[in-house]
CSV table of C-alpha atoms in Angstrom, one decimal:
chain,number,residue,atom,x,y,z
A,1,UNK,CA,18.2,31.9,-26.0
A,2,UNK,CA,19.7,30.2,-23.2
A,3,UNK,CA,20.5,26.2,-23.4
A,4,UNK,CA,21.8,23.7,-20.9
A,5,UNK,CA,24.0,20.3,-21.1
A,6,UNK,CA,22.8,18.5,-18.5
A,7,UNK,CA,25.5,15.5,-18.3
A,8,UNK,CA,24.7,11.7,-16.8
A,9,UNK,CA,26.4,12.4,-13.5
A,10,UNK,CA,25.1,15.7,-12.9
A,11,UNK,CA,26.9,17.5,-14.2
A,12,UNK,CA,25.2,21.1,-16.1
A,13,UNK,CA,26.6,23.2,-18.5
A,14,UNK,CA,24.9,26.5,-19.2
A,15,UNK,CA,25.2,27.8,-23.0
A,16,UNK,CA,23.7,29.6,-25.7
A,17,UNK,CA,20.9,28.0,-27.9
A,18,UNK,CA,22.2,27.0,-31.5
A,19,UNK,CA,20.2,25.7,-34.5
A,20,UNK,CA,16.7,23.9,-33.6
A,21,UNK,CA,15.2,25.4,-30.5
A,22,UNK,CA,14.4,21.8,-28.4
A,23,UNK,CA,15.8,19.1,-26.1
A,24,UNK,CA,18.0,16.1,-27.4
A,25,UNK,CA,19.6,13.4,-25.7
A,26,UNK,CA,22.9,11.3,-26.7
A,27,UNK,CA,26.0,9.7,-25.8
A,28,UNK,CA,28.8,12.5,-25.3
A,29,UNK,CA,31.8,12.3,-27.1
A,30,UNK,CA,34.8,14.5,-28.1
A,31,UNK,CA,36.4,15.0,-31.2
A,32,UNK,CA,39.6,17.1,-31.7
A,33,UNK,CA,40.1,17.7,-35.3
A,34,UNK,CA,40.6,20.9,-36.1
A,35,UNK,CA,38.7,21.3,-39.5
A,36,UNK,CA,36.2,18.9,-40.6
A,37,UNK,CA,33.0,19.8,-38.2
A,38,UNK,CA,30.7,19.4,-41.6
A,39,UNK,CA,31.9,16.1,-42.4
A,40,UNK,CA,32.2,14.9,-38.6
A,41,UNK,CA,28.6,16.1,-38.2
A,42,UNK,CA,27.3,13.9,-41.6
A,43,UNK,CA,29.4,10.9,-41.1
A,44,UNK,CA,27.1,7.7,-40.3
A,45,UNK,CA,29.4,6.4,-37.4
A,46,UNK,CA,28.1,9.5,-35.1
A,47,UNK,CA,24.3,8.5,-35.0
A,48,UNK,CA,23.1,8.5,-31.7
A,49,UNK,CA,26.0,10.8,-30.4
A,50,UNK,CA,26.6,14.4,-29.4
A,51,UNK,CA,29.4,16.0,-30.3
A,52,UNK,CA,32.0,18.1,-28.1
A,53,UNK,CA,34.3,19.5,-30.3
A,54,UNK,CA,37.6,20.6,-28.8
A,55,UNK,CA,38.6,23.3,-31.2
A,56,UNK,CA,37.1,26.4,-29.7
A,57,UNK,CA,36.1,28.3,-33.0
A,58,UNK,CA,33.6,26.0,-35.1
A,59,UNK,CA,31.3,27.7,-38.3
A,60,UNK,CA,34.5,29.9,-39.7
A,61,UNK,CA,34.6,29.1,-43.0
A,62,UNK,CA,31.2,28.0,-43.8
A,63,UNK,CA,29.4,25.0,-45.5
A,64,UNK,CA,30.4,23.8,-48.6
A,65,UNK,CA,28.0,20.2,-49.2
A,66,UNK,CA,29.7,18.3,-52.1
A,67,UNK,CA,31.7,17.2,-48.8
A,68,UNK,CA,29.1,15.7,-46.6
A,69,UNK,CA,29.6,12.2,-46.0
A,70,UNK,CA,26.1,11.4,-45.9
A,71,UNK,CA,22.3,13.0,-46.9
A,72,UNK,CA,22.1,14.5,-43.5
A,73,UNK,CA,23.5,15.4,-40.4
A,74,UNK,CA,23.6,12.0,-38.4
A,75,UNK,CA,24.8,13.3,-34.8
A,76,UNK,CA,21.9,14.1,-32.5
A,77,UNK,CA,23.7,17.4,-31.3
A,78,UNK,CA,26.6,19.2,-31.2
A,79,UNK,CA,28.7,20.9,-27.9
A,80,UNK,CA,31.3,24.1,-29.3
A,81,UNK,CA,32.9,26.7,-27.3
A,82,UNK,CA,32.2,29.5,-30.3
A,83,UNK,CA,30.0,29.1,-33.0
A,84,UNK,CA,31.0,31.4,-35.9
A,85,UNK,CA,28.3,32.5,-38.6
A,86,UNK,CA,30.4,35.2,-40.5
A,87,UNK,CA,32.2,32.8,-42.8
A,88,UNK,CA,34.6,33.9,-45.1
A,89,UNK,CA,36.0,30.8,-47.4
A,90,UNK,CA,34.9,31.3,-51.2
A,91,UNK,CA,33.6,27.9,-51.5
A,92,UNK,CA,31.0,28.6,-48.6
A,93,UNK,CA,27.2,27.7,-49.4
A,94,UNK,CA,25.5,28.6,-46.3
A,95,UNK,CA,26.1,29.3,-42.6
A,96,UNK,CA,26.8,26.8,-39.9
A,97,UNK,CA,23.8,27.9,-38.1
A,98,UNK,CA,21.4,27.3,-41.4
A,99,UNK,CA,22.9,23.8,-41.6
A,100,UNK,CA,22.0,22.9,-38.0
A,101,UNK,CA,18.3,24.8,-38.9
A,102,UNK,CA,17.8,22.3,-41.9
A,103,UNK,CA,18.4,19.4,-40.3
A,104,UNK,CA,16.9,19.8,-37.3
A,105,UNK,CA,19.4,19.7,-34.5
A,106,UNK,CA,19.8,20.7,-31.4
A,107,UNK,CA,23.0,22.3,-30.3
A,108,UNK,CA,24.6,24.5,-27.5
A,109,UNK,CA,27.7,27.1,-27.4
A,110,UNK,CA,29.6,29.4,-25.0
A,111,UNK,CA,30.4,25.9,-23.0
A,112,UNK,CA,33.9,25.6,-21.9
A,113,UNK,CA,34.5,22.2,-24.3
A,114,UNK,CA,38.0,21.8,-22.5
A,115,UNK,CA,36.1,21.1,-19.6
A,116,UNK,CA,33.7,18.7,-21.1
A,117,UNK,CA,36.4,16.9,-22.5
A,118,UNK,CA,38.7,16.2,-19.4
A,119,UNK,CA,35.5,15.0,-17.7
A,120,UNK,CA,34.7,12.5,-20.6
A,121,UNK,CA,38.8,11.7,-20.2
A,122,UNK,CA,38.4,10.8,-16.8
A,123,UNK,CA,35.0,9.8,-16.6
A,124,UNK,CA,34.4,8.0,-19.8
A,125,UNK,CA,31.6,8.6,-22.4
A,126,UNK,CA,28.5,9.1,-20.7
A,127,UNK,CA,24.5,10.0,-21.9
A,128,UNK,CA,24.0,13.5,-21.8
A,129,UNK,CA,21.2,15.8,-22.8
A,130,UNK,CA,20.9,19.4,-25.0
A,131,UNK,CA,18.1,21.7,-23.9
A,132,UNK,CA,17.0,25.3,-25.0
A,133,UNK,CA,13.4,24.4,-23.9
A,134,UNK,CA,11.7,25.1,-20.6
A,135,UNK,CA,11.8,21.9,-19.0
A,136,UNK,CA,12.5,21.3,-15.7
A,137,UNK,CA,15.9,19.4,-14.5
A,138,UNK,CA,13.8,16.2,-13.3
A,139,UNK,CA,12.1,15.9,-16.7
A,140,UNK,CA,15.4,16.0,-18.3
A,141,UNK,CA,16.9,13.1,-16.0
A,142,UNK,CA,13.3,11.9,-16.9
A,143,UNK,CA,14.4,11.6,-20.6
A,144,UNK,CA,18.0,10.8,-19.8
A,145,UNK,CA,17.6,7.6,-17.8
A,146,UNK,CA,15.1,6.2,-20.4
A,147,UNK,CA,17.0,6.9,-23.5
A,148,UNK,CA,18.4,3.3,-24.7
A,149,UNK,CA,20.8,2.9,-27.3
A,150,UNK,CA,19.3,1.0,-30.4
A,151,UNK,CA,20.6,-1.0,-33.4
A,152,UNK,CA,22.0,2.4,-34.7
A,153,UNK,CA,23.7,0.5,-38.2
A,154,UNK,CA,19.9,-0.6,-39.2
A,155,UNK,CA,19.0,3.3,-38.7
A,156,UNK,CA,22.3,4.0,-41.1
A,157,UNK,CA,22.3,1.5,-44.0
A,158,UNK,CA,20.7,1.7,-47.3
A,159,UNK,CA,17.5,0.3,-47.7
A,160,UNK,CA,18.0,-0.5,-51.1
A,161,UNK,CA,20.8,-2.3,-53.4
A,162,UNK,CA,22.9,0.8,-55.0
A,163,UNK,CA,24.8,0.1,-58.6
A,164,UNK,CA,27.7,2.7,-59.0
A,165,UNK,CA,29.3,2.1,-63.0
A,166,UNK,CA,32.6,1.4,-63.3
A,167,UNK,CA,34.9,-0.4,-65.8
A,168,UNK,CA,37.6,-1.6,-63.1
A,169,UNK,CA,37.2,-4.9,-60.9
A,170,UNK,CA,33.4,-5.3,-59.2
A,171,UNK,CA,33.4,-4.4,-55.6
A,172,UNK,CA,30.5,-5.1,-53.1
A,173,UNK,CA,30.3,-2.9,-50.9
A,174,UNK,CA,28.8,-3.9,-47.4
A,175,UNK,CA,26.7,-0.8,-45.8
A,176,UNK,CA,27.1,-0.2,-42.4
A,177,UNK,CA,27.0,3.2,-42.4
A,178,UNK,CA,29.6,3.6,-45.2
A,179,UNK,CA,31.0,7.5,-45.5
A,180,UNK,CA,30.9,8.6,-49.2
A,181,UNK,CA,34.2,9.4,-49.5
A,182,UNK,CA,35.3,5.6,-49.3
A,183,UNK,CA,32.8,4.9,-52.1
A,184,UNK,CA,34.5,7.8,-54.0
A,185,UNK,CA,38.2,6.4,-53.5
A,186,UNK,CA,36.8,3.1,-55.2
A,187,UNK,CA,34.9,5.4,-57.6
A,188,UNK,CA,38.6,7.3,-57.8
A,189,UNK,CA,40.1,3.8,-58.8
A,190,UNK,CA,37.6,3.1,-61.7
A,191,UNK,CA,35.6,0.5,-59.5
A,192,UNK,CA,32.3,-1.0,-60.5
A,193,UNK,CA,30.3,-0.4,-56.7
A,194,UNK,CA,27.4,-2.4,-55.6
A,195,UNK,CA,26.8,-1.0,-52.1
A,196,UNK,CA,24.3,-3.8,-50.3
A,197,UNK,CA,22.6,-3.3,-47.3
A,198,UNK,CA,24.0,-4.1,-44.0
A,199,UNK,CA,22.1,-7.8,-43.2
A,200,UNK,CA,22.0,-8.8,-46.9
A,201,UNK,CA,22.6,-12.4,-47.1
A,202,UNK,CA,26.0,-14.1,-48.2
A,203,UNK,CA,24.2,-15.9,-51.4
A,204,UNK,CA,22.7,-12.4,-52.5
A,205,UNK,CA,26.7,-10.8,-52.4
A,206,UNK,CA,27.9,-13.4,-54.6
A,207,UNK,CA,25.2,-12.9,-57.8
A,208,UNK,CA,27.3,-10.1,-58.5
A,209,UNK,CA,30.2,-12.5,-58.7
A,210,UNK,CA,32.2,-9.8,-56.8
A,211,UNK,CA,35.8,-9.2,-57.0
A,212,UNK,CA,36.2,-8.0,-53.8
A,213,UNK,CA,34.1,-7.3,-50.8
A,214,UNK,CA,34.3,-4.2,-48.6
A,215,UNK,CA,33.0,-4.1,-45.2
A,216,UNK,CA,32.9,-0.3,-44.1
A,217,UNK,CA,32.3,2.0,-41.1
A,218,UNK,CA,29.6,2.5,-39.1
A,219,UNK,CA,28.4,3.4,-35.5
A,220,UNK,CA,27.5,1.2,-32.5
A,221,UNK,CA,28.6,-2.0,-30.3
A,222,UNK,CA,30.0,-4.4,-33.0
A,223,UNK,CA,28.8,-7.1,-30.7
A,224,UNK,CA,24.9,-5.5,-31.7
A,225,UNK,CA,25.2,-7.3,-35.1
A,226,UNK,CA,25.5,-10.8,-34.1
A,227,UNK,CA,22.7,-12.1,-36.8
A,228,UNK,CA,25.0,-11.1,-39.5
A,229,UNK,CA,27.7,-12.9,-38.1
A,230,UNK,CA,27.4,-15.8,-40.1
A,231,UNK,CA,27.2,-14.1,-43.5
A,232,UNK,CA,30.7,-12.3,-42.2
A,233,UNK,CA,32.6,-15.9,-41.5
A,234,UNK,CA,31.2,-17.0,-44.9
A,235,UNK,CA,32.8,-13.6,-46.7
A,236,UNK,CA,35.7,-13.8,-44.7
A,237,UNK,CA,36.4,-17.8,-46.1
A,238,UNK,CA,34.8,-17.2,-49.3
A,239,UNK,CA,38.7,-16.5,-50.8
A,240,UNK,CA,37.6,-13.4,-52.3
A,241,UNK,CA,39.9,-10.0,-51.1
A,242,UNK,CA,38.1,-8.3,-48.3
A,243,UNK,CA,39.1,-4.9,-46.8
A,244,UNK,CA,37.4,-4.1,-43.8
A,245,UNK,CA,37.5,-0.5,-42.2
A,246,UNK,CA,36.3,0.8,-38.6
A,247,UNK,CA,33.3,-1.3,-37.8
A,248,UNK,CA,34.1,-3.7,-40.9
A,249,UNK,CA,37.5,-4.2,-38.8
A,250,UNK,CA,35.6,-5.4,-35.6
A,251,UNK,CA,33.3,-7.4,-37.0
A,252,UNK,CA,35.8,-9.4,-39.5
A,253,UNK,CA,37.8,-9.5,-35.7
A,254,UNK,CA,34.8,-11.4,-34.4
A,255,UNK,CA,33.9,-13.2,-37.5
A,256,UNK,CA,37.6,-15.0,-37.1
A,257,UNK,CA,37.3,-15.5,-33.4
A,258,UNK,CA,38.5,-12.2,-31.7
A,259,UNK,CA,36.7,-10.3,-29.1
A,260,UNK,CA,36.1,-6.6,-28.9
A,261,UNK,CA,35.7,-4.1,-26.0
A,262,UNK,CA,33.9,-0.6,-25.1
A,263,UNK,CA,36.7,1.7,-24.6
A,264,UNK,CA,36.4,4.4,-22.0
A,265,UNK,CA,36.3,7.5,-24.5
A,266,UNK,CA,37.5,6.4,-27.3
A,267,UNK,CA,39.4,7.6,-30.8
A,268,UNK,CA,37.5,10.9,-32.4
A,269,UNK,CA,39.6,13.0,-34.6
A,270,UNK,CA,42.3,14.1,-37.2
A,271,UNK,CA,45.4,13.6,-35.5
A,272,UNK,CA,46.1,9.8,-34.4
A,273,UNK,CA,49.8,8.7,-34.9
A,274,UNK,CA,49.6,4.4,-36.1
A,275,UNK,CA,52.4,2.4,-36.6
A,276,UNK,CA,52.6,0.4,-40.0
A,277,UNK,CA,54.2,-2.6,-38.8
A,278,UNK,CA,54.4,-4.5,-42.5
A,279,UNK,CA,55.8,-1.2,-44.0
A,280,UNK,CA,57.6,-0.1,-40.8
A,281,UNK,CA,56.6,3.3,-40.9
A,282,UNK,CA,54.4,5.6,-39.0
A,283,UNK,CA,51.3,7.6,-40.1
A,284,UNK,CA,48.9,10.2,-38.7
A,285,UNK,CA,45.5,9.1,-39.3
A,286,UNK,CA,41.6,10.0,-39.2
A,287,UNK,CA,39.4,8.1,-36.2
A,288,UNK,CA,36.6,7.6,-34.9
A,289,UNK,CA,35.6,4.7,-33.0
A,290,UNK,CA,34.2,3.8,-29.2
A,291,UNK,CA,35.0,0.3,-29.9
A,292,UNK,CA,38.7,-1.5,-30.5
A,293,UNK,CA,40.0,-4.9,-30.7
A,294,UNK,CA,41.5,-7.3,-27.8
A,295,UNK,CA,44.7,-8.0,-29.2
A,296,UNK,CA,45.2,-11.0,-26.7
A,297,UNK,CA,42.3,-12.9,-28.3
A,298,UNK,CA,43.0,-13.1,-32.0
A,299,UNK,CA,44.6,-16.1,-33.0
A,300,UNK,CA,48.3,-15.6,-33.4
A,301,UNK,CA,48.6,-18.6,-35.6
A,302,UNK,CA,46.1,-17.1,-38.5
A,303,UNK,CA,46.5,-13.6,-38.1
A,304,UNK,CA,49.1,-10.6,-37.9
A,305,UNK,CA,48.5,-7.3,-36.2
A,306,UNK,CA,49.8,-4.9,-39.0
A,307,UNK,CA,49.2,-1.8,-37.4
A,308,UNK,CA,49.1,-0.3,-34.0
A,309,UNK,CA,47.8,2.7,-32.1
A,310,UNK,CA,51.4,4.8,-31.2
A,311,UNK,CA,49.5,6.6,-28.1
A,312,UNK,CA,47.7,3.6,-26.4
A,313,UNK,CA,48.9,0.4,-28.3
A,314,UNK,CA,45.7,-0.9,-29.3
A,315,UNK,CA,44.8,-3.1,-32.5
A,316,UNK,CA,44.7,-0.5,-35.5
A,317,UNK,CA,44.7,-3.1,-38.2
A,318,UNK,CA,45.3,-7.4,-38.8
A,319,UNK,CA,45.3,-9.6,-42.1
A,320,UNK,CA,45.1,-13.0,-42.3
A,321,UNK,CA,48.2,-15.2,-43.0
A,322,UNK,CA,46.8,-17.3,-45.8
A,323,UNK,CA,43.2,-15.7,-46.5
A,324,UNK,CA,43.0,-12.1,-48.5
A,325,UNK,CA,41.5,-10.3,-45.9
A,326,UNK,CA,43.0,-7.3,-44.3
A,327,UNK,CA,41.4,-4.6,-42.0
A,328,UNK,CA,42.5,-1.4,-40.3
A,329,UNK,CA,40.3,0.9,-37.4
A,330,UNK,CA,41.2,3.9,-38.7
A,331,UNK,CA,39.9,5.5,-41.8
A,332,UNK,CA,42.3,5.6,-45.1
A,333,UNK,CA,39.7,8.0,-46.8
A,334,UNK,CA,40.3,10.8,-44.1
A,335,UNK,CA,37.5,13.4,-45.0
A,336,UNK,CA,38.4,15.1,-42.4
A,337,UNK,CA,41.8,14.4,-41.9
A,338,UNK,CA,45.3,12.8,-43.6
A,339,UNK,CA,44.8,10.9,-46.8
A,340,UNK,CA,48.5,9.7,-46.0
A,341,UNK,CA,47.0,6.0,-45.7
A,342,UNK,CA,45.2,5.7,-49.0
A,343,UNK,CA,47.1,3.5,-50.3
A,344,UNK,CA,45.4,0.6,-48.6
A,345,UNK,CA,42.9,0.9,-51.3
A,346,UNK,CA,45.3,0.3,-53.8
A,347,UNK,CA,46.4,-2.7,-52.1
A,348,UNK,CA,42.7,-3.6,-52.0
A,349,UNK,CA,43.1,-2.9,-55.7
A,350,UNK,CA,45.9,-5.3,-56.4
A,351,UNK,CA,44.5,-8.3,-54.5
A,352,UNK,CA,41.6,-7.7,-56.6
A,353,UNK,CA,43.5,-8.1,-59.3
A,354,UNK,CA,46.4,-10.9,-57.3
A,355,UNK,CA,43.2,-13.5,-56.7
């Protein structure tokens, strides 16, 4: 069946129908990992986008779900150039196709996704829309020009307080959309979890008596979650360790007076070199953020930049000279991508154990 992208400028891509026969509409991104569609598709921080992906041969080796990061597929659709049902990896447990069919999405191949993503390079992220339905090109700007982004982290977080067993230091977990494989590095490291949901209130944290506090990832404008704000400047001075990752890291950023910024396409895949200034070493890293952190606004006299991006320069991580908090933008738990910075939850570990 035939399908179109139909971009926010104009532009149309004509494909081939994949997965749930219907129309969707998102914010167009790119990713360019090379392996890793299954977790990139289940990780929380995509709700509310669609997904190009760069590397042209996606659905090879199958679906194997003890690695979704998630219950569900949270990107609204996905873009690929060739979508591959004749898998052939021993731990495969379904076809790409099947996994797109259960959960409902909408999605598009045969699309030159080189294309797509030099016009996202030079254009900047932009709304787009997926159709393998018969509608007509003004009902789709129709539905283009009235989709409106929402508070995508409420949409993401648990509902409920979560209690994961553990005979290591108590960790309070912050849910903004939190992948599972951060929970199981804590898990990994003997933790006992208490994941919370996103807006619970400072006082509610602390009756666990935590021993450190971890603000996670998640999708959206950090600047969307200013009612939480408080709670964050009362974790962030509360003296217990916090480690903040991807959203976590903007958000403690604002919560200690920095400012953040939409950036014009963003970070989205397995291959992103960051310089470790503290260890004065390099690493190649998992991303995926919109958002980053103006470094000309954090307060030079309380905090450090510890890490920065090698291709652009931007703020990849900060601590705080006197306060155990540290954050980074990237994501130490990989899944998909380098696990080469996994270590920062054993420093999380040890200022658990430091404090």
């Amino acid at each position: 069946m035939n399908s179109i992208l139909y971009l926010e400028d104009g532009t149309v891509f004509m494909g081939e129908a994949i997965g749930k026969v219907g129309i969707t509409v998102g914010e167009l991104v790119f990713n360019t990992s090379m392996t890793g569609y299954q977790e990139i598709l289940t990780d929380p921080s995509y709700s509310g986008q669609v997904i190009n992906m760069c590397y042209p041969y996606i659905g090879n080796y199958g679906i194997d779900h003890k690695v979704n990061q998630s219950d569900k597929i949270q990107a609204k659709g996905i873009v690929v150039k060739n979508r591959y049902n004749n898998t052939s990896h021993y731990l495969s447990e379904d076809s790409f196709e099947n996994f797109l069919l259960r959960n409902d999405i909408v999605g598009i191949s045969g699309v030159d996704t080189r294309s797509v993503t030099k016009k996202i390079r030079s254009h900047g992220t932009m709304k787009c829309v997926i159709c393998s339905e018969n509608e007509s090109i003004y009902e789709i700007k129709e539905l283009l020009n009235s989709y409106k982004y929402t508070n995508l982290v409420e949409e993401v977080s648990t509902k409920t307080v979560k209690h994961i067993k553990g005979s290591g230091p108590k960790v309070a977990v912050l849910d903004f959309g939190a992948k599972r494989n951060i929970i199981r590095n804590l898990m990994n490291r003997n933790c006992d979890i208490t994941i919370f949901p996103y807006d619970t209130k400072y006082d509610n944290i602390m009756d666990i008596n935590p021993d450190g506090i971890l603000l996670g990832n998640g999708p959206g404008n950090p600047k969307d979650l200013e009612k939480i704000m408080p709670d964050i400047k009362k974790i962030i001075t509360s003296r217990i360790p916090v480690f903040g990752i991807c959203l976590g890291h903007q958000l403690i950023s604002l919560a200690f007076g920095g400012d953040t910024y939409k950036m014009k396409f963003g970070h989205r895949g397995g291959n992103h070199g960051v310089y470790d200034r503290d260890m004065d070493k390099a690493f190649i890293t998992s991303q995926n953020h919109g958002y980053a952190v103006k470094e000309n606004s954090l307060n030079k006299k309380d905090i450090v930049v510890t890490h920065i991006n090698l291709n652009d320069n931007t703020v990849e991580g900060i601590r705080h000279k006197s306060l155990p908090v540290f954050t980074v933008q990237f994501h130490p738990e990989g899944c998909p991508g380098p696990t080469d910075t996994a270590y920062l939850f054993d420093k999380f570990l040890k200022f658990m154990t430091l404090v």
